[in-house]
CSV table of C-alpha atoms in Angstrom, one decimal:
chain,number,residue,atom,x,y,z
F,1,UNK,CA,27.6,-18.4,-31.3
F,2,UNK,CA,24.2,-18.1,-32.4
F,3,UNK,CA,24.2,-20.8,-35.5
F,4,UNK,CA,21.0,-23.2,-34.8
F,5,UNK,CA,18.0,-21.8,-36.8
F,6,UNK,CA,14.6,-23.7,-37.7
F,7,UNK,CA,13.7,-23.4,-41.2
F,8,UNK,CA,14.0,-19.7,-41.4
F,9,UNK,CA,14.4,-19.0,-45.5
F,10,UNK,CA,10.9,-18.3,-45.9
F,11,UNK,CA,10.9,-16.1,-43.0
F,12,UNK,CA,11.7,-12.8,-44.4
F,13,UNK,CA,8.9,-13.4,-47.1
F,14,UNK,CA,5.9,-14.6,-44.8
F,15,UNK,CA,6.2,-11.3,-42.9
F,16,UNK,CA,5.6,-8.9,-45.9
F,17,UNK,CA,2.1,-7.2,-46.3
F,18,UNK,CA,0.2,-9.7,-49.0
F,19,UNK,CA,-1.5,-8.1,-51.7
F,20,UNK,CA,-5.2,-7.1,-50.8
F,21,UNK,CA,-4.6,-7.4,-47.4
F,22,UNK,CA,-4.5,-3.7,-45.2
F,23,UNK,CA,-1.8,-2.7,-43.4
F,24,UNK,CA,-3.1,-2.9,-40.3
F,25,UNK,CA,-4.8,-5.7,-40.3
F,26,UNK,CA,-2.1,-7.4,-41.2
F,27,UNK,CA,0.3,-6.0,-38.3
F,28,UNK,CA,-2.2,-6.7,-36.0
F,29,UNK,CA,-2.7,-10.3,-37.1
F,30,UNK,CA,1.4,-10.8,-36.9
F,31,UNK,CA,1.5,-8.9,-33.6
F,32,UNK,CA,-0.6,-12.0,-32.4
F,33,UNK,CA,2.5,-14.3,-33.5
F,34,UNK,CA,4.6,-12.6,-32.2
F,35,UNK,CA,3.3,-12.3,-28.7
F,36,UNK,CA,2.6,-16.0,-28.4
F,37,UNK,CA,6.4,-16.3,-29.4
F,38,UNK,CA,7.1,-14.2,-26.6
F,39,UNK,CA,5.1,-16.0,-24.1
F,40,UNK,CA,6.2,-18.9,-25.0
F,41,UNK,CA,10.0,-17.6,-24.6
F,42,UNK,CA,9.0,-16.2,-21.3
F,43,UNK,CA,7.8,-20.0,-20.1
F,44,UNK,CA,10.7,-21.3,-21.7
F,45,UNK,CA,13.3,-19.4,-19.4
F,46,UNK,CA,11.4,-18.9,-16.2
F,47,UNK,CA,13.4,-21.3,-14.4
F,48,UNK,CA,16.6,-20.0,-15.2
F,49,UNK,CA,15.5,-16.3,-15.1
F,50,UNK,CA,14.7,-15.4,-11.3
F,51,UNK,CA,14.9,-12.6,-8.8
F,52,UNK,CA,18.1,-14.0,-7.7
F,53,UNK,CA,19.9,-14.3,-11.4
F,54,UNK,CA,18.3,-11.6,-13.0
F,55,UNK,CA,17.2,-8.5,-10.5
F,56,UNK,CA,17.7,-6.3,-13.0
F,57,UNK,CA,16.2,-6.1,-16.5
F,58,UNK,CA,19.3,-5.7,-18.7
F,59,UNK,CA,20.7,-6.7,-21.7
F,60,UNK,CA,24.5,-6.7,-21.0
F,61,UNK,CA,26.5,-4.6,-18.3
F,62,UNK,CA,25.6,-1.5,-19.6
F,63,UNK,CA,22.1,-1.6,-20.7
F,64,UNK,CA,19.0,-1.9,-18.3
F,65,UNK,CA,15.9,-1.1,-19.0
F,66,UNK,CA,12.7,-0.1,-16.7
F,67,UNK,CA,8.9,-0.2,-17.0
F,68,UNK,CA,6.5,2.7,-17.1
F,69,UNK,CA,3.1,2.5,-18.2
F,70,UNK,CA,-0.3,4.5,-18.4
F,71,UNK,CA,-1.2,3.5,-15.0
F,72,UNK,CA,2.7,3.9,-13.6
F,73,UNK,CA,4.1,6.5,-15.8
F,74,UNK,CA,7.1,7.1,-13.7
F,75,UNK,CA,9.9,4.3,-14.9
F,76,UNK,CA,11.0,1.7,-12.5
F,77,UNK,CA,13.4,-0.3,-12.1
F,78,UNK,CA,12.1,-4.1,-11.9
F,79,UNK,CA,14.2,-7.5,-12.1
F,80,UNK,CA,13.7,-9.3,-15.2
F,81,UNK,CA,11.3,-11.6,-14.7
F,82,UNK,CA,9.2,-8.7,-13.2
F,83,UNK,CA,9.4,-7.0,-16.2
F,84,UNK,CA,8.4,-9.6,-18.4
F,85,UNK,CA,5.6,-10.7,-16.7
F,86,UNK,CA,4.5,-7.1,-16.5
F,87,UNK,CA,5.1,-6.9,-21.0
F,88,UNK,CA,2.7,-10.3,-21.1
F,89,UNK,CA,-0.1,-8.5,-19.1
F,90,UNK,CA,0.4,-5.3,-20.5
F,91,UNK,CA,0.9,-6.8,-24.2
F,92,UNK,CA,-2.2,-8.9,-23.5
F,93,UNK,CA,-4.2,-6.1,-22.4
F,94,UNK,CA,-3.2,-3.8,-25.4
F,95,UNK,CA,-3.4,-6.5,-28.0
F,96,UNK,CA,-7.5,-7.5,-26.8
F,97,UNK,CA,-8.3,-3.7,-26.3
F,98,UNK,CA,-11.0,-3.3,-29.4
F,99,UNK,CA,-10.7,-0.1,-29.9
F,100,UNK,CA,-6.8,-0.8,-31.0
F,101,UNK,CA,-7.5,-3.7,-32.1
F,102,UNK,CA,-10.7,-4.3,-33.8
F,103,UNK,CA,-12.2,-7.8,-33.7
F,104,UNK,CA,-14.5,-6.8,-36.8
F,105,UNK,CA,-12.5,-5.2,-39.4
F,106,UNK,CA,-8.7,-3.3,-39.4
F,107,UNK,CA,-7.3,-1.3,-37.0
F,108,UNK,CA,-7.8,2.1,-37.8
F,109,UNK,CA,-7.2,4.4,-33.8
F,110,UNK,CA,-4.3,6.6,-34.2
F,111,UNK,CA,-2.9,5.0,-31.3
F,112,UNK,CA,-2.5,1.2,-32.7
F,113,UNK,CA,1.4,1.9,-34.7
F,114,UNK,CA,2.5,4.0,-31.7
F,115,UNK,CA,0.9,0.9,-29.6
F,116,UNK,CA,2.6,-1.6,-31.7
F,117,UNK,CA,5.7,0.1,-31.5
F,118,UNK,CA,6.0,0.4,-28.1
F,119,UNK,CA,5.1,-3.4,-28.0
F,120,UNK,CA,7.5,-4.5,-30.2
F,121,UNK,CA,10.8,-2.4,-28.4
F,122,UNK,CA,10.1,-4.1,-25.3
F,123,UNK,CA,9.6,-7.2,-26.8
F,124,UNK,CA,12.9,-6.8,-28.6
F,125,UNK,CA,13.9,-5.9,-25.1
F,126,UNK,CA,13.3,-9.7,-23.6
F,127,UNK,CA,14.7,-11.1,-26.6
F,128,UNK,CA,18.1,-9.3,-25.7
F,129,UNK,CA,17.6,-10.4,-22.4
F,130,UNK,CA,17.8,-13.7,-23.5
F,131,UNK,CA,20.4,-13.7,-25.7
F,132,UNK,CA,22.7,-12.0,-23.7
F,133,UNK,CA,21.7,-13.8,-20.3
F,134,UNK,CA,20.1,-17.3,-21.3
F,135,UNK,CA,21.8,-18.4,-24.4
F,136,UNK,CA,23.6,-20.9,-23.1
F,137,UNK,CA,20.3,-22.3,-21.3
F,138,UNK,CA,18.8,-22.1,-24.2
F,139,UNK,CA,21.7,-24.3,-25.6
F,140,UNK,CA,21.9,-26.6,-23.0
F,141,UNK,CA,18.2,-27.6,-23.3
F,142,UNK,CA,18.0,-27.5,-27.0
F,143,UNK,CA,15.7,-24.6,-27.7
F,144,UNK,CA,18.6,-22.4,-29.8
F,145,UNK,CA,16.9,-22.8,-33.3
F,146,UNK,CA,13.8,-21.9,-31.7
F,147,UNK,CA,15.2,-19.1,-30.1
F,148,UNK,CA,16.6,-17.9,-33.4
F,149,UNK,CA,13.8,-19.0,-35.7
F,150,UNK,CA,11.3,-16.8,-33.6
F,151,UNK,CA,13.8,-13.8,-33.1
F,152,UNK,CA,14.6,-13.7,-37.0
F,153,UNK,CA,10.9,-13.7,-37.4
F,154,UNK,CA,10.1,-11.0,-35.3
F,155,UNK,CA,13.4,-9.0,-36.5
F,156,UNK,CA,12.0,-9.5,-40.3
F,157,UNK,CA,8.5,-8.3,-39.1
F,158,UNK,CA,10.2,-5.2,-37.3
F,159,UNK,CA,12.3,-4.1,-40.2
F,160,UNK,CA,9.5,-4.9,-43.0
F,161,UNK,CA,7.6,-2.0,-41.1
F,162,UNK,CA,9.8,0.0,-39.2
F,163,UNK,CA,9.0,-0.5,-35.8
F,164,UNK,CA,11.6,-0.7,-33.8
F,165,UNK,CA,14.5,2.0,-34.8
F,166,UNK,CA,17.8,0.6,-35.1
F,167,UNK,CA,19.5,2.7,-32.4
F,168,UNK,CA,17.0,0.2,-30.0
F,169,UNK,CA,18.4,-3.0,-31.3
F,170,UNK,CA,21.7,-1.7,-30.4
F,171,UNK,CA,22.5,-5.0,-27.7
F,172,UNK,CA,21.6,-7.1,-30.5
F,173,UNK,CA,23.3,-5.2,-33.2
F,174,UNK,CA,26.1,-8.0,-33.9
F,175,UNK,CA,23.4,-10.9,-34.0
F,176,UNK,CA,21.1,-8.4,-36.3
F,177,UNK,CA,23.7,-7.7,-38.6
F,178,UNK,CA,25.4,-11.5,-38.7
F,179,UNK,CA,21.5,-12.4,-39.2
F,180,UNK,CA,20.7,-9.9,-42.1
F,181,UNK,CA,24.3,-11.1,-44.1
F,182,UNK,CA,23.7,-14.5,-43.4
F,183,UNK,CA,20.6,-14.9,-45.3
F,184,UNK,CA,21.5,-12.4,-47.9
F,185,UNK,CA,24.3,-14.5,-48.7
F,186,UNK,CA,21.8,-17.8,-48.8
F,187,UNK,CA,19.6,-15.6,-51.2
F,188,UNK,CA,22.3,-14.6,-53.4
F,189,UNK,CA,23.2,-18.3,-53.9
């Protein structure tokens, strides 16, 4: 169902490390994409995502997923748009944290890829979310080639560095793989 894209066929190639760049820095700086992306997703839906639709943070009948944290490290169960508006706060917090992420030079802590990770899983989270749940609001209000421009982006940027395992994108795994072939078979023409 998922056919509207924007101008995705330089997507795969504007998330790979350029040369001279450091790896880091360079996740960090597409971290910052990303996360607007996922704000702006998170706008997008927050009319049609509420307590009352969505009071559980799922992707599908048989996956939900809860929110622990440094401060609350005990998961909870929260309804969607709980959960995201906790990600954009904690995302936020994590992402202007200078000793992650350095304003003055690349990331170098041992805890900015385990950080990023954990970013990115959870942001993969909302976009199953919103696949599975919104789709057809995105549809009916014409943002489906957003939707999929900025989720093939962040699923390029994911696989480029490994971080989000596969078994995670397991909701998504269809639209991944349809994805993945689809523009293997446009770069094969």
């Amino acid at each position: 169902q998922a056919k509207e894209s924007l101008g995705t066929a330089e997507v795969r190639d504007s998330v790979r490390l350029p040369a001279g760049i450091d790896r880091n820095e360079w996740i960090a700086s597409e971290m910052y994409g990303r996360f607007e992306d996922l704000c702006h997703m998170v706008s997008t839906i927050s009319d049609v995502c509420s307590e009352s639709t969505c009071p559980k943070m799922c992707a599908g009948k048989h996956t939900s997923y809860n929110w622990a944290d440094e401060k609350q490290p005990a998961p909870r169960a929260t309804s969607a748009p709980d959960y995201m508006r906790t990600l954009v706060m904690y995302a936020e917090d994590c992402l202007s944290d200078q000793t992650l992420v350095p304003s003055d030079g690349p990331p170098n802590s041992p805890a900015f890829l385990p950080m990023v990770k954990k970013l990115c899983k959870r942001f993969f989270r909302v976009y199953a979310h919103a696949y599975i749940h919104h789709f057809e609001d995105f549809q009916q209000f014409g943002g489906e080639g957003s939707l999929n421009c900025t989720f093939k982006h962040f699923l390029y940027f994911v696989l480029e560095f490994d971080l989000v395992d596969r078994d995670s994108m397991q909701p998504l795994s269809g639209l991944v793989k349809k994805f993945l072939e689809e523009d293997q078979s446009k770069g094969a023409r």
